[in-house]
Tab-separated table of C-alpha atoms and ligand atoms in Angstrom:
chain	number	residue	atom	x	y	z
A	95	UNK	CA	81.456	59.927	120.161
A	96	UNK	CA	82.521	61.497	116.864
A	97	UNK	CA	83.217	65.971	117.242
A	98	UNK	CA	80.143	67.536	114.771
A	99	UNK	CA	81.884	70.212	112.613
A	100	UNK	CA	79.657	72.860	111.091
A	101	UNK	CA	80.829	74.403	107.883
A	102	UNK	CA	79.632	77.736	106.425
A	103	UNK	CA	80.569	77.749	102.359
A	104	UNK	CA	81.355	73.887	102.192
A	105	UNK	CA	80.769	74.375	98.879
A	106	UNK	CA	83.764	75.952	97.914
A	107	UNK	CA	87.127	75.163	97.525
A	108	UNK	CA	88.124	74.989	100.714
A	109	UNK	CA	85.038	73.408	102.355
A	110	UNK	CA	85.861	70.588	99.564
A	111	UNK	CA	89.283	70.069	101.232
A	112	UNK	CA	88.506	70.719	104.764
A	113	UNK	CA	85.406	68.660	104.957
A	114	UNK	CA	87.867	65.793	103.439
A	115	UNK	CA	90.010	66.551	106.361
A	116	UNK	CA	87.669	66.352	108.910
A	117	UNK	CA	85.667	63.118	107.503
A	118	UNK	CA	89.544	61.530	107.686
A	119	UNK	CA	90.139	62.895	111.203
A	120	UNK	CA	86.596	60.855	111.788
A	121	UNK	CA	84.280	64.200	112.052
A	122	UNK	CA	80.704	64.128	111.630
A	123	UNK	CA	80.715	66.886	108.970
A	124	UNK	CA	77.659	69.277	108.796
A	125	UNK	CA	77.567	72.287	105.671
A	126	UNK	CA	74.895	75.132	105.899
A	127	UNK	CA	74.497	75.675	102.313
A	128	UNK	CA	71.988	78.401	101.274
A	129	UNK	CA	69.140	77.424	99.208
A	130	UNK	CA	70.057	79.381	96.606
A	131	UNK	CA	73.178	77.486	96.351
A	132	UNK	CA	72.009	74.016	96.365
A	133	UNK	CA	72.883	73.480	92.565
A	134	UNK	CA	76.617	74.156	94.046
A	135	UNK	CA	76.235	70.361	96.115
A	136	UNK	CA	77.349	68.803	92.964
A	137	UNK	CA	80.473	69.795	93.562
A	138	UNK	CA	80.759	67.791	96.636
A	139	UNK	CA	79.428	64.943	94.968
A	140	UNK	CA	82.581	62.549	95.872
A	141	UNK	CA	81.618	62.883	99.110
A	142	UNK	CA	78.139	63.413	99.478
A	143	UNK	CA	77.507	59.837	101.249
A	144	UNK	CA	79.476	60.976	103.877
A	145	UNK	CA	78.549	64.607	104.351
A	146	UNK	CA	75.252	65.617	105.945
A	147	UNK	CA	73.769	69.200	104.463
A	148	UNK	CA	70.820	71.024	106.171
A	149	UNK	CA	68.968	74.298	103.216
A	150	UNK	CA	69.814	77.445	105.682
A	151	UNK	CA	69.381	80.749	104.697
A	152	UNK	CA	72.509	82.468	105.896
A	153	UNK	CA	70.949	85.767	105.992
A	154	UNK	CA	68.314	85.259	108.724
A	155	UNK	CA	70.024	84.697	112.323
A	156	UNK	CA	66.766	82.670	113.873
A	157	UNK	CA	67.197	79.258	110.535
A	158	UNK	CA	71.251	79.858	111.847
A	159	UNK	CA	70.404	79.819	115.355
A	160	UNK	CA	67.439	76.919	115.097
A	161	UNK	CA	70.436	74.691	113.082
A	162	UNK	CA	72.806	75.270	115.594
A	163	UNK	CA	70.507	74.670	118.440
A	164	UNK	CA	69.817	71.043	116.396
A	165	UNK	CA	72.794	70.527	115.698
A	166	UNK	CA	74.917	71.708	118.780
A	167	UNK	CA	78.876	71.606	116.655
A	168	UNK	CA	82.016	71.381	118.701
A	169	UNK	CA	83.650	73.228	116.050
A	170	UNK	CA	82.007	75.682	113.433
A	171	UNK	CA	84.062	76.901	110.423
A	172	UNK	CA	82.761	79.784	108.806
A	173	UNK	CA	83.937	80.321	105.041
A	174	UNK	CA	80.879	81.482	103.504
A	175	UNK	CA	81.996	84.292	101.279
A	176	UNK	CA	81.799	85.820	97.453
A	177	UNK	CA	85.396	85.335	97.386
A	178	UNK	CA	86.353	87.457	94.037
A	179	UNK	CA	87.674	90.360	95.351
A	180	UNK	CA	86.771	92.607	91.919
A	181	UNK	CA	83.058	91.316	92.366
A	182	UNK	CA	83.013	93.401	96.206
A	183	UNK	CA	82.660	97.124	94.301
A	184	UNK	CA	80.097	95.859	92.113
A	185	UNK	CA	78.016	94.848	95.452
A	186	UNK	CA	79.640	96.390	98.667
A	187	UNK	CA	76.615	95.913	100.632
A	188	UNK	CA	76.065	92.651	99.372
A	189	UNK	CA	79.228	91.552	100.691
A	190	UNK	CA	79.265	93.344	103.663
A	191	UNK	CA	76.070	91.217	104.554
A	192	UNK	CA	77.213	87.858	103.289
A	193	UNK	CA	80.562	88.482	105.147
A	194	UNK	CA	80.028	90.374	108.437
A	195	UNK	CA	76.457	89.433	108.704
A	196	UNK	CA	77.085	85.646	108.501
A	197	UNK	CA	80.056	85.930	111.126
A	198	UNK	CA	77.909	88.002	113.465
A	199	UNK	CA	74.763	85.229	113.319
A	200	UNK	CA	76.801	82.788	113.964
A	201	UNK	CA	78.472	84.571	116.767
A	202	UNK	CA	75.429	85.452	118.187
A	203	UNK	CA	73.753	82.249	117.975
A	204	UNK	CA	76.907	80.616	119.322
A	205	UNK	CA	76.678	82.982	122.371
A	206	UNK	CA	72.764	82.850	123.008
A	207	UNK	CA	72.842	79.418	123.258
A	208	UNK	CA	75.378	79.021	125.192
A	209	UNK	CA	77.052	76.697	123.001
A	210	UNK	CA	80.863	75.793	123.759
A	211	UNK	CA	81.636	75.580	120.639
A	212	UNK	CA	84.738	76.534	118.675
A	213	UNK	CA	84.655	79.213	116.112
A	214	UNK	CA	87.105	79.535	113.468
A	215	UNK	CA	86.757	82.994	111.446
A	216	UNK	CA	87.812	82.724	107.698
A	217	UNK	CA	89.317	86.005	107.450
A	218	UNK	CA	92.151	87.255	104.304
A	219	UNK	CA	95.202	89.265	103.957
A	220	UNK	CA	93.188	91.577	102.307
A	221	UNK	CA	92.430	93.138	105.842
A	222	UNK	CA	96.193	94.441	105.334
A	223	UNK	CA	95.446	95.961	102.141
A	224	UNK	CA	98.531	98.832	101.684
A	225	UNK	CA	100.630	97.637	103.930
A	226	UNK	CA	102.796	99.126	106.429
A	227	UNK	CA	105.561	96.464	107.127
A	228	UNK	CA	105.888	93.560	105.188
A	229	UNK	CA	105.988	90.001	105.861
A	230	UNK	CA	102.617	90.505	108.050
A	231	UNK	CA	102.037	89.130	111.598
A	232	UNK	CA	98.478	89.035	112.881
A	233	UNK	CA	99.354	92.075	114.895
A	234	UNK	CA	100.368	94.075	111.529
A	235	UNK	CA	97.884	96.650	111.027
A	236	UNK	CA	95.113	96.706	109.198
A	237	UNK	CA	94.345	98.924	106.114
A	238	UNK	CA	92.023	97.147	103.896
A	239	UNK	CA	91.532	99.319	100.493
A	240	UNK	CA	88.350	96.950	98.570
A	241	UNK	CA	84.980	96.406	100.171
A	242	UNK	CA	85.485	92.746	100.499
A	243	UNK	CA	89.239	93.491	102.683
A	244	UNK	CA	86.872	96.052	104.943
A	245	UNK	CA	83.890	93.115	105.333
A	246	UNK	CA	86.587	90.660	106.616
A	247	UNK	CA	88.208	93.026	108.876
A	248	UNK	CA	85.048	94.001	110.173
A	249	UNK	CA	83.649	90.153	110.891
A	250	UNK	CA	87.478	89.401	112.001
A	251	UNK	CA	86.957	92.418	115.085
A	252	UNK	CA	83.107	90.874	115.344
A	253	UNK	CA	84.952	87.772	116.242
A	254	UNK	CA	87.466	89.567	118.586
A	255	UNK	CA	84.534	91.165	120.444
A	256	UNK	CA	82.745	88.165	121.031
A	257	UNK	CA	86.082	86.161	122.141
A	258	UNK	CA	87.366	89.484	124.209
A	259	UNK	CA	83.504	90.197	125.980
A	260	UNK	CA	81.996	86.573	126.046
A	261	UNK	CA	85.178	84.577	126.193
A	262	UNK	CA	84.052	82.318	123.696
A	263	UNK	CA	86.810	80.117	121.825
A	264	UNK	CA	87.109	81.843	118.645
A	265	UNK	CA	89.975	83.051	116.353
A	266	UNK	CA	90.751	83.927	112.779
A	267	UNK	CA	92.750	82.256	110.331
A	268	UNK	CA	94.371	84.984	107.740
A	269	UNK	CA	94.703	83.164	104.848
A	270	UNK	CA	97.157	84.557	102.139
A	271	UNK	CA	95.961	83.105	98.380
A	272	UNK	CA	95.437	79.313	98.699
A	273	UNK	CA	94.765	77.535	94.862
A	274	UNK	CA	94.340	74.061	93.818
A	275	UNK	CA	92.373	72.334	90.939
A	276	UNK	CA	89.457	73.140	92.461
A	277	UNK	CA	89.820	77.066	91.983
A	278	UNK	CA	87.675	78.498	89.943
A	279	UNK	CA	88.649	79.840	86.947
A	280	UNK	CA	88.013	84.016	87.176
A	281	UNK	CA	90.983	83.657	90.127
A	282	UNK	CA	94.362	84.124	88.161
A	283	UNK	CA	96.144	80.632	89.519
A	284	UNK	CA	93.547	78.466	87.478
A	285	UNK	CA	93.058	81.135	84.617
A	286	UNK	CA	96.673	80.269	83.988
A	287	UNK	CA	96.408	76.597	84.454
A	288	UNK	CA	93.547	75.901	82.258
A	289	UNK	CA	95.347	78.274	79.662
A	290	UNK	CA	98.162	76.428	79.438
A	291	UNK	CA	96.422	73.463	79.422
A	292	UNK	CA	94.406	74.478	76.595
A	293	UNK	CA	96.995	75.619	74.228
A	294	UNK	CA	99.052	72.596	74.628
A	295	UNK	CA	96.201	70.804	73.868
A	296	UNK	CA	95.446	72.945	70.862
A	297	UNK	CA	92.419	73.997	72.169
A	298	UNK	CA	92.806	77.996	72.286
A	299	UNK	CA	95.973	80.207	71.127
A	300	UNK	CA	96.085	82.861	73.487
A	301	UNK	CA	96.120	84.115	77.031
A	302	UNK	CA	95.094	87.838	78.028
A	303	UNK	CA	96.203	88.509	81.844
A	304	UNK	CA	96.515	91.613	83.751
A	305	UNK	CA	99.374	93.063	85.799
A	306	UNK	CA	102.344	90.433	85.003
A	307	UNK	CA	104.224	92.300	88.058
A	308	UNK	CA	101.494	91.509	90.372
A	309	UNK	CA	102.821	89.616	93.412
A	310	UNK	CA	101.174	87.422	96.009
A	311	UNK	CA	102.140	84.563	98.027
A	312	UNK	CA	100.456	81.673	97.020
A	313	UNK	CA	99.998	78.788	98.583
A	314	UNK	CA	98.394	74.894	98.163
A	315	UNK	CA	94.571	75.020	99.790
A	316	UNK	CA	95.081	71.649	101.200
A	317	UNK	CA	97.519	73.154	103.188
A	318	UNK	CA	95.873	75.711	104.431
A	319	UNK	CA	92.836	74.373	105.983
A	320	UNK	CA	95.160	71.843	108.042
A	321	UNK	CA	95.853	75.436	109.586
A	322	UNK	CA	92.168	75.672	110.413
A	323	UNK	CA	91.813	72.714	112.074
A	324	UNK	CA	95.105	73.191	114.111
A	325	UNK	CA	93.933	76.185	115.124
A	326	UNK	CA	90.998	74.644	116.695
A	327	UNK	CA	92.589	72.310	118.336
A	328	UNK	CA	95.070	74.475	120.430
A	329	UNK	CA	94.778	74.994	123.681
A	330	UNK	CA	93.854	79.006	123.799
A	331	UNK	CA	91.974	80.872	120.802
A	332	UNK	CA	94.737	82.638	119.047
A	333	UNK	CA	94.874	84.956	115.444
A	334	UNK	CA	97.494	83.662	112.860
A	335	UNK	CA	98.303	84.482	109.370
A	336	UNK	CA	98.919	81.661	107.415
A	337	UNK	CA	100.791	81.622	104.237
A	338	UNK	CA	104.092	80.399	102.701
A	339	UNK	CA	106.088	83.481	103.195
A	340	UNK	CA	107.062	83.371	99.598
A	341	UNK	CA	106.239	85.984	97.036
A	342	UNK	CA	105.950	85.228	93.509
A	343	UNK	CA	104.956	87.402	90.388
A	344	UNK	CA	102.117	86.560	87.727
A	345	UNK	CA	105.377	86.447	85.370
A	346	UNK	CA	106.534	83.239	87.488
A	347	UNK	CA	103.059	81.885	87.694
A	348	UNK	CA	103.122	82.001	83.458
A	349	UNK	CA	106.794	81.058	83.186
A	350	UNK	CA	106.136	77.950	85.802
A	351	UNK	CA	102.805	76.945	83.988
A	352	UNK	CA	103.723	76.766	80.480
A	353	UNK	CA	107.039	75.358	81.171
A	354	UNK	CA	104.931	72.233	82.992
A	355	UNK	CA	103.704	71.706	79.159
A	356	UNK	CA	107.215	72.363	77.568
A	357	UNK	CA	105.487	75.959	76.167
A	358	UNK	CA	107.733	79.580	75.539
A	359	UNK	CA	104.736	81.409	77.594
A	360	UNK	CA	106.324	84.752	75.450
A	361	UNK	CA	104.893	83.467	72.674
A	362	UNK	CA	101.094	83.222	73.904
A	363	UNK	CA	100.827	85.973	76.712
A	364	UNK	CA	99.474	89.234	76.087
A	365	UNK	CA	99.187	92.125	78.691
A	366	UNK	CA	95.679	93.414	78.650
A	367	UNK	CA	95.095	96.863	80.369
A	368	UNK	CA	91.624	96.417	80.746
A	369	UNK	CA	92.529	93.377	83.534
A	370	UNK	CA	94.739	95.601	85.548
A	371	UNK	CA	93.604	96.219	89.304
A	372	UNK	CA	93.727	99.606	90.009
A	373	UNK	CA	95.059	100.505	94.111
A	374	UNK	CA	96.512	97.267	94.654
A	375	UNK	CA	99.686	96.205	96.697
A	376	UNK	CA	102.083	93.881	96.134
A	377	UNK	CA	104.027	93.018	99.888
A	378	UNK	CA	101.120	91.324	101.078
A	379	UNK	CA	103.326	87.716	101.874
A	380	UNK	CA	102.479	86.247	105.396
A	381	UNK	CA	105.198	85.989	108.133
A	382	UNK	CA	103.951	82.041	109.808
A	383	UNK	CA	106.020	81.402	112.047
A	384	UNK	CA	103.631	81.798	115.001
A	385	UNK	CA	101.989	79.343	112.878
A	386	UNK	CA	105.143	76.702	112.858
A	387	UNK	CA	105.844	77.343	116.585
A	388	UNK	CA	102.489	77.372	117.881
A	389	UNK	CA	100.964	74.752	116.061
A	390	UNK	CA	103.833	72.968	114.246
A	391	UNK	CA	101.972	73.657	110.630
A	392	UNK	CA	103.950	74.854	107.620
A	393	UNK	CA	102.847	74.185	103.655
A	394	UNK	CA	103.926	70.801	102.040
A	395	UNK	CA	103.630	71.669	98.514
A	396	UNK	CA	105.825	74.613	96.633
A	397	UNK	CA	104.916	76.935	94.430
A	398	UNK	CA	106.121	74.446	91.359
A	399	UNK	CA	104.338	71.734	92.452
A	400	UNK	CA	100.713	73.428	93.041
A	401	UNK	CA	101.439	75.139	89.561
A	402	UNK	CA	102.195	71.642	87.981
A	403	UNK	CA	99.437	69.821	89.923
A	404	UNK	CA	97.131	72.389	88.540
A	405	UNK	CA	98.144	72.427	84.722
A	406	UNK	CA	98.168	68.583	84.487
A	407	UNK	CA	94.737	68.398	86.278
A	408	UNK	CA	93.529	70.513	83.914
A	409	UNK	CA	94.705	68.700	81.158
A	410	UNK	CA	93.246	66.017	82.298
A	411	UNK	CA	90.136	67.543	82.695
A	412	UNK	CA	90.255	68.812	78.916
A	413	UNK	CA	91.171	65.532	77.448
A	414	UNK	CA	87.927	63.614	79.254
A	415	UNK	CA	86.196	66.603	77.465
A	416	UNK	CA	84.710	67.434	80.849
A	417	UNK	CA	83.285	70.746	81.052
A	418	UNK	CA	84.889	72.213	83.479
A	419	UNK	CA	82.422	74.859	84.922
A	420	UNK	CA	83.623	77.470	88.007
A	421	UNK	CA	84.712	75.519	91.092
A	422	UNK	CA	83.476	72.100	89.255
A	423	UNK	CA	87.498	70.786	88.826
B	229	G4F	O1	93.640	85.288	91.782
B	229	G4F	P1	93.227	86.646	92.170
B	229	G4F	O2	91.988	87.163	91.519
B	229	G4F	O3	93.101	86.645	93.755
B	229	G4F	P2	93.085	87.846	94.845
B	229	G4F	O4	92.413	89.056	94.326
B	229	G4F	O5	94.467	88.010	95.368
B	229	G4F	O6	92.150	87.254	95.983
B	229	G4F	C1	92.278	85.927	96.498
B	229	G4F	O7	93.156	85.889	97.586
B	229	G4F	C2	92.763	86.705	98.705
B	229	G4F	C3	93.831	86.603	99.777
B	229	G4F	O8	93.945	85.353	100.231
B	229	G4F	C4	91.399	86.258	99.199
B	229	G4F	F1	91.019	87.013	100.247
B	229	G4F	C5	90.394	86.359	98.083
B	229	G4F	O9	89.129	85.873	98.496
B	229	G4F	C6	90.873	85.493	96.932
B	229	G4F	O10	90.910	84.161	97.343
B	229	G4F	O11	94.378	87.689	91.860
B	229	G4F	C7	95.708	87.475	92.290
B	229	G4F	C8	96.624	88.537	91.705
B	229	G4F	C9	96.093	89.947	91.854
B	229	G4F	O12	97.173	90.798	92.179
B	229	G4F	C10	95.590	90.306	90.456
B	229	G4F	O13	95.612	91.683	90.145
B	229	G4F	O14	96.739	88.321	90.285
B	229	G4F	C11	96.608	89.569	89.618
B	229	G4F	N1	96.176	89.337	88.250
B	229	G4F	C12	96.911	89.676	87.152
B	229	G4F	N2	96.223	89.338	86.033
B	229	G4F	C13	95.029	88.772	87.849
B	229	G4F	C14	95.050	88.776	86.449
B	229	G4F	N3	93.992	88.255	88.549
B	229	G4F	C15	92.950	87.741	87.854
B	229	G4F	N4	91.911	87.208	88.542
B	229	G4F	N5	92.930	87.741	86.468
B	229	G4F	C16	93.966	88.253	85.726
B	229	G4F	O15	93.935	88.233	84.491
């Protein structure tokens, strides 16, 4: 009998590419999409035939635990999040709830019903925050400095709890930045892309970006939810950070994109001070080789080729004349 999989944010990026993982690997694939987000099932519209969605408002723990007792997943995957890190100031609480809270329902409901489920934790290297040793193992510690890095850490030690005290199979995945063309555009990756994009096209003249010095290791999102499903698959629940282990600047990330479209980025890149984070740190790059020797995953596609993939999706994109609304591409 085909494994159920229950995803939390299937919506998103990477419940796009993760729920066309599973529906490969021959998964009954189940999202638990808020009501409030139903417009968002558009995006998902390639595979909507295939997908089945139940309306569950994440916020009360007795719809969660009445889906899950329907539904009875071998393997949940909880991404629900507001995943723009500037946003978590504006609405700390807000994404304490929509984080933490969601994680701990889940848990909960998981545990009360007994379930033998498997849980896997979306959690971020933003639960490293100002690092104190760089690359990062899951046993670096943790010093988140943004609401949304202290939300994840918090539903990551939720899920240790419940794994430690219960001994239910759960474990977090800490995900370093993961792009494709499905990012949406306020994340710096596709701001870039559809910039570039753009201009070639003749479209727009300029692009304002923040810190060019800014570093992060970024990584294909495709990739990175293999990790997720590896993870689940192993034979005890283990943490693991998984990223490429390479850091890059938002210099290279302009250089690499308008060189894709034959473009002297120099000549369309300004610095704009308003865009600069304040308090952030720039060693967060993910040590994964627990994650190769463990579980035998490591990324497929460079830096180069996610940046190229991106632009000439985009230009695609533009040239149809699609609109191209957040998280539609
Ligand atoms: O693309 P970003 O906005 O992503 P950020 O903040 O690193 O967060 C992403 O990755 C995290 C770790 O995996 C996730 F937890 C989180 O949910 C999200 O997926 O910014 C990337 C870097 C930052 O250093 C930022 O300051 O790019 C820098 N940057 C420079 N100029 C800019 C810009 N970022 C944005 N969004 N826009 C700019 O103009």
């Amino acid at each position: 009998m085909a494994k159920t999989a229950l995803i939390t944010g299937i919506t998103g990026q990477d419940g796009y590419y993760l729920s066309r993982l599973l529906l490969e690997k021959g998964y009954r694939v189940v999202g638990l999409v808020p009501p409030d987000r139903q417009h968002s099932l558009t995006k998902l519209n390639e595979l909507k035939d295939q997908l089945t969605t139940y309306l569950v408002d994440l916020t009360r723990a007795d719809a969660i635990t009445q889906a899950m007792d329907v539904l009875q997943p071998d393997e949940i995957y909880n991404l629900a999040a507001p995943s723009f890190v500037p946003d978590s100031w504006k609405d700390p609480l807000g994404t304490l709830d929509l984080i933490t809270g969601t994680a701990t329902r889940m848990l909960e409901a998981t545990r009360q019903l007994g379930l033998r489920t498997r849980f896997y934790q979306a959690s971020s290297s933003e639960i490293f925050g100002q690092v104190c040793s760089s690359p990062q193992t899951a046993e670096t510690a943790f010093r988140p400095t943004n609401p949304y890095g202290a939300a994840k850490l918090h539903a990551h030690w939720t899920m240790v709890h419940h794994r430690e005290r219960y001994g239910l199979f759960a474990c977090s995945g800490i995900l370093y930045n993961h792009e494709s063309p499905r990012r949406p555009p306020q994340f710096v990756t596709r701001k870039v892309s559809l910039a570039a994009a753009a201009i070639k096209l003749g479209l727009r003249d300029r692009l304002s970006i923040g810190n060019l010095e800014a570093k992060r290791d970024w990584g294909f999102a495709g990739d990175h939810v293999e990790a997720m499903w590896r993870m689940l698959q192993a034979e005890t629940p283990e943490d693991y950070v998984i990223g490429t282990g390479k850091l890059h600047t938002v210099r290279d990330l302009v250089a690499t994109a308008f060189d894709c479209v034959g473009l002297d980025w120099q000549k369309y890149v300004e610095s704009d001070p308003h865009l600069v984070r304040a308090d952030e740190h720039f060693q967060l790059v993910a040590d994964p080789s627990k994650a190769k020797r463990n579980l035998g995953w490591e990324p497929q596609v460079s830096f180069e080729e996610l940046v190229s993939t991106m632009v000439l999706t985009d230009i695609k994109y533009l040239e149809a004349g699609t609109l191209v609304p957040a998280g539609v591409a």
